[in-house]
Amino acid sequence: MTHDTLADLPKIAHSFDLTEEQRMIRDMVRDFAVSEVEPMAHEIDENHRFPVETWKRMVELGLPGIPFPAELGGSGGDTLSYCLAVEELARVCGSTGLTLAAHVSLGTYPIYRWGSERMRSEYVPRLIAGEYMGAYGLTEPNAGSDSGGTQTTARRDGDGYVLNGAKCFITNANYAGTFIVTAVTDPQLGAKGISAFVVTRDTKGFRVEPGEHKLGMRGSDWGSLVFEDARIPADALLGPEGQGFKTFMKTLEGGRISIAALSLGIAQGAFDVALKYAQQREAFGKTLADQQAVQFKLANMALEIEASRHLVYHAARLKDAGVAYGREAAMAKLMASETAMRATYEAIQIHGGYGYSREYPVERMWRDAKLCVIGEGTSEIQRVIIARNILKGAKA
């Protein structure tokens, strides 16, 4: 049996086999993004402003609680539903998508997954309810991709630990109430001597410094964390001592799916704007959409976006199934983030001089996309992860 158009295909194929609940979440977030987020996207980017009002609306809609159980205040959804929300937000504003992604995958999930019962009951419901935001402190001035080179220290002292050091480029830092940070507890053990902690904002000896203006994601907050003899209790330890490196590696695996969804949304948004412009703009006596050179650009963009969507949704489903997904998360993140860079670049090309101006959103989308090939593991790191998995499998 053949089908003449995409609309004739079975609905299950056209929807990527989404459940009714997943489609409802996607559609709800899409309506919110178009009606409330998109109209503000240019202004918050222009003014480097974090839109607190948008965050409050996301909380009202229950977005921070999508992948968490009802007993903690969540909606009991899954990773794919959460990714759909991030994708739809990023489709119109990368900054807003990043705010949700960092809060959920980095600021909340590690406490839910590895925290003690006290941590889970004390912090997770408050993070889901948006009482404050969550942040994750891994990157340091001298430890980026080489996260095993962490220099922040946590010295055991009586009934607690004393932290010294600094973290940089921390998303949501200025609005967070809890911070998950990594620190060296035993310098003799290398990566095995790194531990993870939950630090509250009111900790004495700890302060947050606002971040500098940045290239893109200007509507997403960031800052630096500074620890100067900051004393925290022993039960602030997240997971066993010395297991911090493993904890944040697993955290980043899930976070990569989030960034992949973020990238996918940015790419789709750029494609949508470029397609509309190409259909309206005329040159040489016909629309750009009738020019073969532009058609090829649109075809390549659509191809890579569709391939990225398959990889992102597949990685999310693997995580939901409780099976290993590290390689697939790296593949999804690599493909989607580089697709976002190419799609936004081509969107600017299609717009020509207007694409270089701020009259259209494609230049903002291109700037936002750049973070996606850096954050939560650069493209180079993703290739290292993928290659290691391939070679490990080949030796088996």
Coordinates of C-alpha atoms in Angstrom, one line a residue:
M1 CA 0.0 0.0 0.0
T2 CA 1.3 3.4 -0.9
H3 CA 0.6 6.9 0.4
D4 CA 0.5 10.0 -1.7
T5 CA 1.2 12.5 1.1
L6 CA 2.7 12.6 4.6
A7 CA -0.8 13.3 5.9
D8 CA -1.9 9.9 4.6
L9 CA 0.6 8.0 6.7
P10 CA -0.6 6.3 9.8
K11 CA -0.8 8.8 12.7
I12 CA 1.6 6.7 14.8
A13 CA 4.4 7.2 12.3
H14 CA 3.7 10.9 11.8
S15 CA 3.8 11.6 15.5
F16 CA 7.0 9.6 16.3
D17 CA 4.8 7.2 18.2
L18 CA 4.1 9.7 21.0
T19 CA 1.5 8.8 23.6
E20 CA -1.6 10.9 24.0
E21 CA -0.2 12.4 27.2
Q22 CA 3.1 13.3 25.4
R23 CA 1.2 15.0 22.6
M24 CA -0.9 16.9 25.1
I25 CA 2.3 18.1 26.9
R26 CA 3.9 19.1 23.6
D27 CA 0.9 21.0 22.4
M28 CA 0.4 22.8 25.8
V29 CA 4.0 23.9 25.9
R30 CA 3.9 24.9 22.2
D31 CA 0.8 27.1 22.8
F32 CA 2.6 28.7 25.8
A33 CA 5.8 29.2 23.9
V34 CA 4.1 30.9 21.0
S35 CA 1.8 33.1 23.0
E36 CA 4.0 34.1 25.9
V37 CA 7.6 33.2 25.4
E38 CA 8.2 34.2 21.7
P39 CA 6.9 37.8 22.1
M40 CA 9.6 38.4 24.8
A41 CA 12.5 36.5 23.2
H42 CA 14.0 39.5 21.4
E43 CA 13.7 41.9 24.4
I44 CA 15.3 39.6 26.9
D45 CA 18.2 38.8 24.5
E46 CA 18.7 42.5 23.8
N47 CA 18.8 43.4 27.5
H48 CA 20.6 40.4 28.8
R49 CA 17.6 40.0 31.1
F50 CA 16.4 36.8 32.9
P51 CA 12.6 36.9 32.7
V52 CA 11.5 35.9 36.2
E53 CA 7.9 36.2 35.0
T54 CA 8.3 33.5 32.4
W55 CA 9.9 31.2 35.0
K56 CA 6.9 31.7 37.3
R57 CA 4.6 30.8 34.4
M58 CA 6.5 27.6 33.7
V59 CA 6.2 26.7 37.3
E60 CA 2.4 27.3 37.2
L61 CA 2.2 25.0 34.2
G62 CA 4.1 22.3 36.1
L63 CA 7.0 22.1 33.6
P64 CA 9.8 21.6 36.3
G65 CA 7.9 18.6 37.6
I66 CA 7.3 16.7 34.4
P67 CA 9.8 13.8 34.9
F68 CA 9.3 13.5 38.7
P69 CA 6.8 11.3 40.6
A70 CA 3.6 12.7 42.0
E71 CA 4.6 11.9 45.6
L72 CA 7.3 14.6 45.4
G73 CA 5.1 17.1 43.7
G74 CA 5.8 16.1 40.1
S75 CA 3.4 15.0 37.3
G76 CA 4.8 11.5 36.9
G77 CA 5.8 12.0 33.3
D78 CA 8.9 10.7 31.5
T79 CA 12.1 11.9 30.0
L80 CA 10.6 12.2 26.5
S81 CA 7.7 14.4 27.7
Y82 CA 10.3 16.6 29.4
C83 CA 12.4 16.8 26.3
L84 CA 9.3 17.7 24.2
A85 CA 8.8 20.7 26.6
V86 CA 12.4 21.8 26.2
E87 CA 12.3 21.4 22.5
E88 CA 9.1 23.5 22.2
L89 CA 10.5 26.3 24.4
A90 CA 13.8 26.4 22.5
R91 CA 11.9 26.5 19.2
V92 CA 11.1 30.2 20.0
C93 CA 13.7 31.1 22.7
G94 CA 16.8 29.1 23.4
S95 CA 17.4 30.9 26.7
T96 CA 14.0 29.8 28.1
G97 CA 14.6 26.2 27.0
L98 CA 18.0 26.3 28.7
T99 CA 16.6 27.6 31.9
L100 CA 14.2 24.7 32.2
A101 CA 16.8 22.1 31.1
A102 CA 19.5 23.2 33.6
H103 CA 17.0 23.4 36.5
V104 CA 15.6 19.9 35.8
S105 CA 18.4 17.8 34.5
L106 CA 21.3 19.4 36.5
G107 CA 19.7 21.1 39.5
T108 CA 17.0 18.7 40.5
Y109 CA 17.6 15.2 39.0
P110 CA 20.9 14.4 40.8
I111 CA 19.2 15.0 44.2
Y112 CA 16.3 12.9 43.2
R113 CA 18.5 10.1 41.8
W114 CA 21.4 10.1 44.3
G115 CA 20.3 12.1 47.3
S116 CA 19.4 10.7 50.7
E117 CA 15.8 10.5 51.8
R118 CA 16.3 13.7 53.7
M119 CA 17.6 15.5 50.6
R120 CA 14.8 14.2 48.4
S121 CA 12.0 15.2 50.8
E122 CA 13.5 18.5 51.7
Y123 CA 14.8 19.8 48.3
V124 CA 13.0 18.1 45.4
P125 CA 9.4 19.2 46.2
R126 CA 10.7 22.8 46.6
L127 CA 12.6 22.7 43.4
I128 CA 9.6 21.3 41.5
A129 CA 7.3 23.9 43.1
G130 CA 9.7 26.6 41.9
E131 CA 10.3 28.0 45.4
Y132 CA 13.8 28.5 44.1
M133 CA 15.9 27.3 41.2
G134 CA 18.5 24.6 41.1
A135 CA 22.1 24.9 39.8
Y136 CA 25.0 22.5 39.1
G137 CA 28.6 23.5 39.8
L138 CA 31.1 21.4 37.8
T139 CA 33.1 23.7 35.5
E140 CA 36.0 25.6 37.0
P141 CA 38.4 28.2 35.7
N142 CA 41.0 25.5 35.1
A143 CA 38.7 22.4 34.7
G144 CA 36.3 22.4 31.8
S145 CA 36.4 19.4 29.5
D146 CA 38.9 17.9 31.9
S147 CA 36.4 17.6 34.7
G148 CA 38.6 15.1 36.5
G149 CA 41.0 18.0 37.1
T150 CA 38.6 19.6 39.6
Q151 CA 40.5 21.9 42.0
T152 CA 37.8 22.9 44.5
T153 CA 38.5 21.0 47.7
A154 CA 36.3 19.7 50.5
R155 CA 38.3 19.0 53.7
R156 CA 36.7 16.9 56.3
D157 CA 36.6 18.8 59.6
G158 CA 34.7 17.4 62.6
D159 CA 31.1 16.9 61.8
G160 CA 31.2 18.5 58.4
Y161 CA 33.3 19.6 55.4
V162 CA 35.0 22.9 54.5
L163 CA 34.9 23.9 50.9
N164 CA 37.4 26.2 49.1
G165 CA 37.5 27.0 45.4
A166 CA 35.4 28.4 42.6
K167 CA 33.0 27.3 39.8
C168 CA 32.2 29.3 36.7
F169 CA 29.6 29.5 33.9
I170 CA 26.9 28.1 36.2
T171 CA 23.4 28.4 34.7
N172 CA 20.7 29.7 37.1
A173 CA 23.3 30.7 39.7
N174 CA 21.8 34.0 40.7
Y175 CA 18.3 32.5 41.3
A176 CA 19.2 29.1 42.7
G177 CA 18.6 28.1 46.3
T178 CA 20.5 24.8 46.1
F179 CA 23.8 24.1 44.3
I180 CA 25.2 20.7 43.5
V181 CA 29.0 21.0 43.5
T182 CA 31.9 18.7 43.0
A183 CA 35.0 19.0 45.1
V184 CA 38.2 16.9 45.8
T185 CA 38.0 15.1 49.2
D186 CA 41.1 13.0 48.6
P187 CA 43.7 14.5 46.3
Q188 CA 45.7 11.2 46.3
L189 CA 43.0 9.3 44.4
G190 CA 42.6 11.4 41.3
A191 CA 39.0 11.2 39.9
K192 CA 38.1 8.7 42.5
G193 CA 38.8 11.3 45.2
I194 CA 36.1 13.6 43.9
S195 CA 32.8 13.9 45.8
A196 CA 29.5 15.7 45.2
F197 CA 27.7 17.9 47.7
V198 CA 24.4 19.9 47.9
V199 CA 25.2 23.4 49.1
T200 CA 22.4 25.8 50.1
R201 CA 22.5 29.5 49.2
D202 CA 22.7 30.7 52.9
T203 CA 25.9 28.7 53.6
K204 CA 28.4 31.0 55.3
G205 CA 31.6 31.4 53.3
F206 CA 29.8 30.9 50.0
R207 CA 28.8 33.6 47.5
V208 CA 27.5 33.9 44.0
E209 CA 29.0 36.4 41.6
P210 CA 27.1 37.5 38.5
G211 CA 28.4 36.3 35.1
E212 CA 29.7 38.5 32.3
H213 CA 27.6 39.3 29.2
K214 CA 27.8 36.4 26.8
L215 CA 27.5 35.7 23.1
G216 CA 24.1 33.9 23.2
M217 CA 21.5 32.5 25.6
R218 CA 21.4 36.1 27.0
G219 CA 18.0 35.5 28.6
S220 CA 19.4 32.6 30.6
D221 CA 21.1 33.5 34.0
W222 CA 24.6 32.5 34.8
G223 CA 27.3 33.3 37.4
S224 CA 30.3 32.0 39.4
L225 CA 30.3 30.2 42.7
V226 CA 33.0 31.1 45.2
F227 CA 33.8 29.1 48.3
E228 CA 36.0 30.5 51.0
D229 CA 36.1 28.2 54.0
A230 CA 32.5 27.4 53.4
R231 CA 31.4 24.9 56.1
I232 CA 28.7 22.4 55.2
P233 CA 27.3 19.5 57.3
A234 CA 28.4 15.9 56.6
D235 CA 24.9 15.0 55.4
A236 CA 25.3 17.5 52.5
L237 CA 27.3 14.7 50.8
L238 CA 25.5 13.6 47.6
G239 CA 26.1 9.9 47.3
P240 CA 29.1 8.1 48.8
E241 CA 32.3 10.0 49.4
G242 CA 34.6 9.6 46.4
Q243 CA 31.8 8.8 44.0
G244 CA 31.3 12.3 42.8
F245 CA 33.0 11.8 39.5
K246 CA 30.7 8.9 38.7
T247 CA 27.7 10.9 39.9
F248 CA 28.3 13.8 37.6
M249 CA 29.2 11.6 34.7
K250 CA 25.8 10.0 34.9
T251 CA 24.2 13.4 35.4
L252 CA 25.8 14.7 32.3
E253 CA 24.5 11.6 30.3
G254 CA 21.0 12.7 31.1
G255 CA 21.8 16.3 30.6
R256 CA 23.1 15.6 27.1
I257 CA 19.6 14.5 26.1
S258 CA 18.3 17.8 27.4
I259 CA 20.8 19.8 25.4
A260 CA 20.1 17.6 22.4
A261 CA 16.4 18.5 22.8
L262 CA 17.3 22.2 23.2
S263 CA 19.4 22.0 20.1
L264 CA 16.6 20.3 18.2
G265 CA 14.2 23.1 19.1
I266 CA 16.6 25.8 18.0
A267 CA 17.2 24.1 14.7
Q268 CA 13.5 23.6 14.1
G269 CA 12.8 27.2 15.0
A270 CA 15.4 28.5 12.5
F271 CA 14.0 26.2 9.8
D272 CA 10.5 27.4 10.4
V273 CA 11.5 31.1 10.1
A274 CA 13.7 30.4 7.0
L275 CA 11.0 28.4 5.2
K276 CA 8.4 31.2 5.8
Y277 CA 10.9 33.9 4.6
A278 CA 11.8 31.9 1.5
Q279 CA 8.2 31.5 0.5
Q280 CA 7.6 35.3 0.8
R281 CA 10.8 36.9 -0.4
E282 CA 11.2 37.4 -4.1
A283 CA 14.5 37.6 -6.1
F284 CA 15.2 37.3 -9.8
G285 CA 11.5 37.3 -10.6
K286 CA 10.4 34.4 -8.3
T287 CA 10.4 33.5 -4.6
L288 CA 13.5 32.2 -2.9
A289 CA 11.6 29.0 -2.3
D290 CA 11.6 28.5 -6.1
Q291 CA 15.4 28.9 -6.3
Q292 CA 17.1 25.6 -6.5
A293 CA 20.0 26.8 -4.3
V294 CA 17.6 27.7 -1.5
Q295 CA 15.6 24.5 -2.0
F296 CA 18.8 22.5 -1.4
K297 CA 19.5 24.4 1.8
L298 CA 15.9 23.8 3.1
A299 CA 16.2 20.1 2.1
N300 CA 19.5 19.6 4.0
M301 CA 18.1 21.4 7.0
A302 CA 14.9 19.3 7.1
L303 CA 17.0 16.1 6.6
E304 CA 19.3 16.8 9.6
I305 CA 16.5 18.0 11.8
E306 CA 14.5 14.9 11.2
A307 CA 17.6 12.7 11.8
S308 CA 18.3 14.6 15.0
R309 CA 14.7 14.2 16.3
H310 CA 15.0 10.4 15.9
L311 CA 18.2 10.3 17.8
V312 CA 17.0 12.6 20.6
Y313 CA 13.7 10.7 21.1
H314 CA 15.4 7.4 21.0
A315 CA 17.9 8.4 23.7
A316 CA 15.1 9.7 25.9
R317 CA 13.2 6.4 25.5
L318 CA 16.3 4.4 26.4
K319 CA 16.6 6.4 29.6
D320 CA 13.0 5.9 30.4
A321 CA 13.4 2.1 29.8
G322 CA 16.2 2.0 32.4
V323 CA 18.8 0.7 30.1
A324 CA 22.3 2.0 29.2
Y325 CA 22.0 5.2 27.1
G326 CA 25.3 6.9 27.4
R327 CA 26.4 6.4 23.8
E328 CA 23.0 7.3 22.4
A329 CA 22.9 10.4 24.5
A330 CA 26.3 11.5 23.2
M331 CA 25.2 10.8 19.6
A332 CA 22.0 12.7 20.0
K333 CA 23.7 15.7 21.6
L334 CA 26.5 15.7 18.9
M335 CA 24.1 15.4 16.0
A336 CA 21.5 17.8 17.2
S337 CA 23.9 20.5 18.4
E338 CA 25.9 20.5 15.2
T339 CA 22.6 20.4 13.2
A340 CA 21.5 23.5 15.2
M341 CA 24.7 25.3 14.2
R342 CA 24.3 24.4 10.5
A343 CA 20.5 25.1 10.4
T344 CA 20.9 28.6 12.0
Y345 CA 23.8 29.4 9.7
E346 CA 21.8 28.5 6.6
A347 CA 18.8 30.4 8.0
I348 CA 20.9 33.5 8.1
Q349 CA 22.1 32.8 4.5
I350 CA 18.6 32.5 3.3
H351 CA 17.7 35.8 4.9
G352 CA 20.7 37.5 3.4
G353 CA 21.4 40.9 4.8
Y354 CA 18.3 40.8 6.9
G355 CA 19.7 37.6 8.6
Y356 CA 22.6 39.7 9.8
S357 CA 20.4 42.3 11.4
R358 CA 18.3 41.9 14.5
E359 CA 15.1 42.5 12.6
Y360 CA 14.8 38.7 12.3
P361 CA 15.4 36.1 15.0
V362 CA 17.8 33.9 13.1
E363 CA 21.0 35.8 14.2
R364 CA 19.9 35.2 17.8
M365 CA 19.2 31.6 17.1
W366 CA 22.7 31.2 15.7
R367 CA 24.3 32.8 18.7
D368 CA 22.2 30.6 21.0
A369 CA 23.1 27.4 19.1
K370 CA 26.8 28.0 19.8
L371 CA 26.4 27.1 23.4
C372 CA 24.9 23.7 22.4
V373 CA 28.2 22.5 20.9
I374 CA 30.1 23.5 24.1
G375 CA 27.9 22.9 27.1
E376 CA 27.6 19.5 28.8
G377 CA 30.6 18.2 26.8
T378 CA 31.9 19.8 23.6
S379 CA 31.5 18.1 20.2
E380 CA 35.0 16.8 20.6
I381 CA 34.2 15.2 23.9
Q382 CA 31.1 13.6 22.5
R383 CA 33.2 12.0 19.7
V384 CA 35.6 10.7 22.3
I385 CA 32.6 9.1 24.2
I386 CA 31.2 7.6 21.1
A387 CA 34.5 6.2 19.9
R388 CA 35.2 4.7 23.3
N389 CA 31.9 2.9 23.2
I390 CA 32.5 1.6 19.7
L391 CA 36.0 0.4 20.5
K392 CA 34.8 -1.2 23.8
G393 CA 32.1 -3.1 21.9
A394 CA 34.6 -4.2 19.2
K395 CA 36.8 -5.8 21.8
A396 CA 34.0 -7.8 23.4

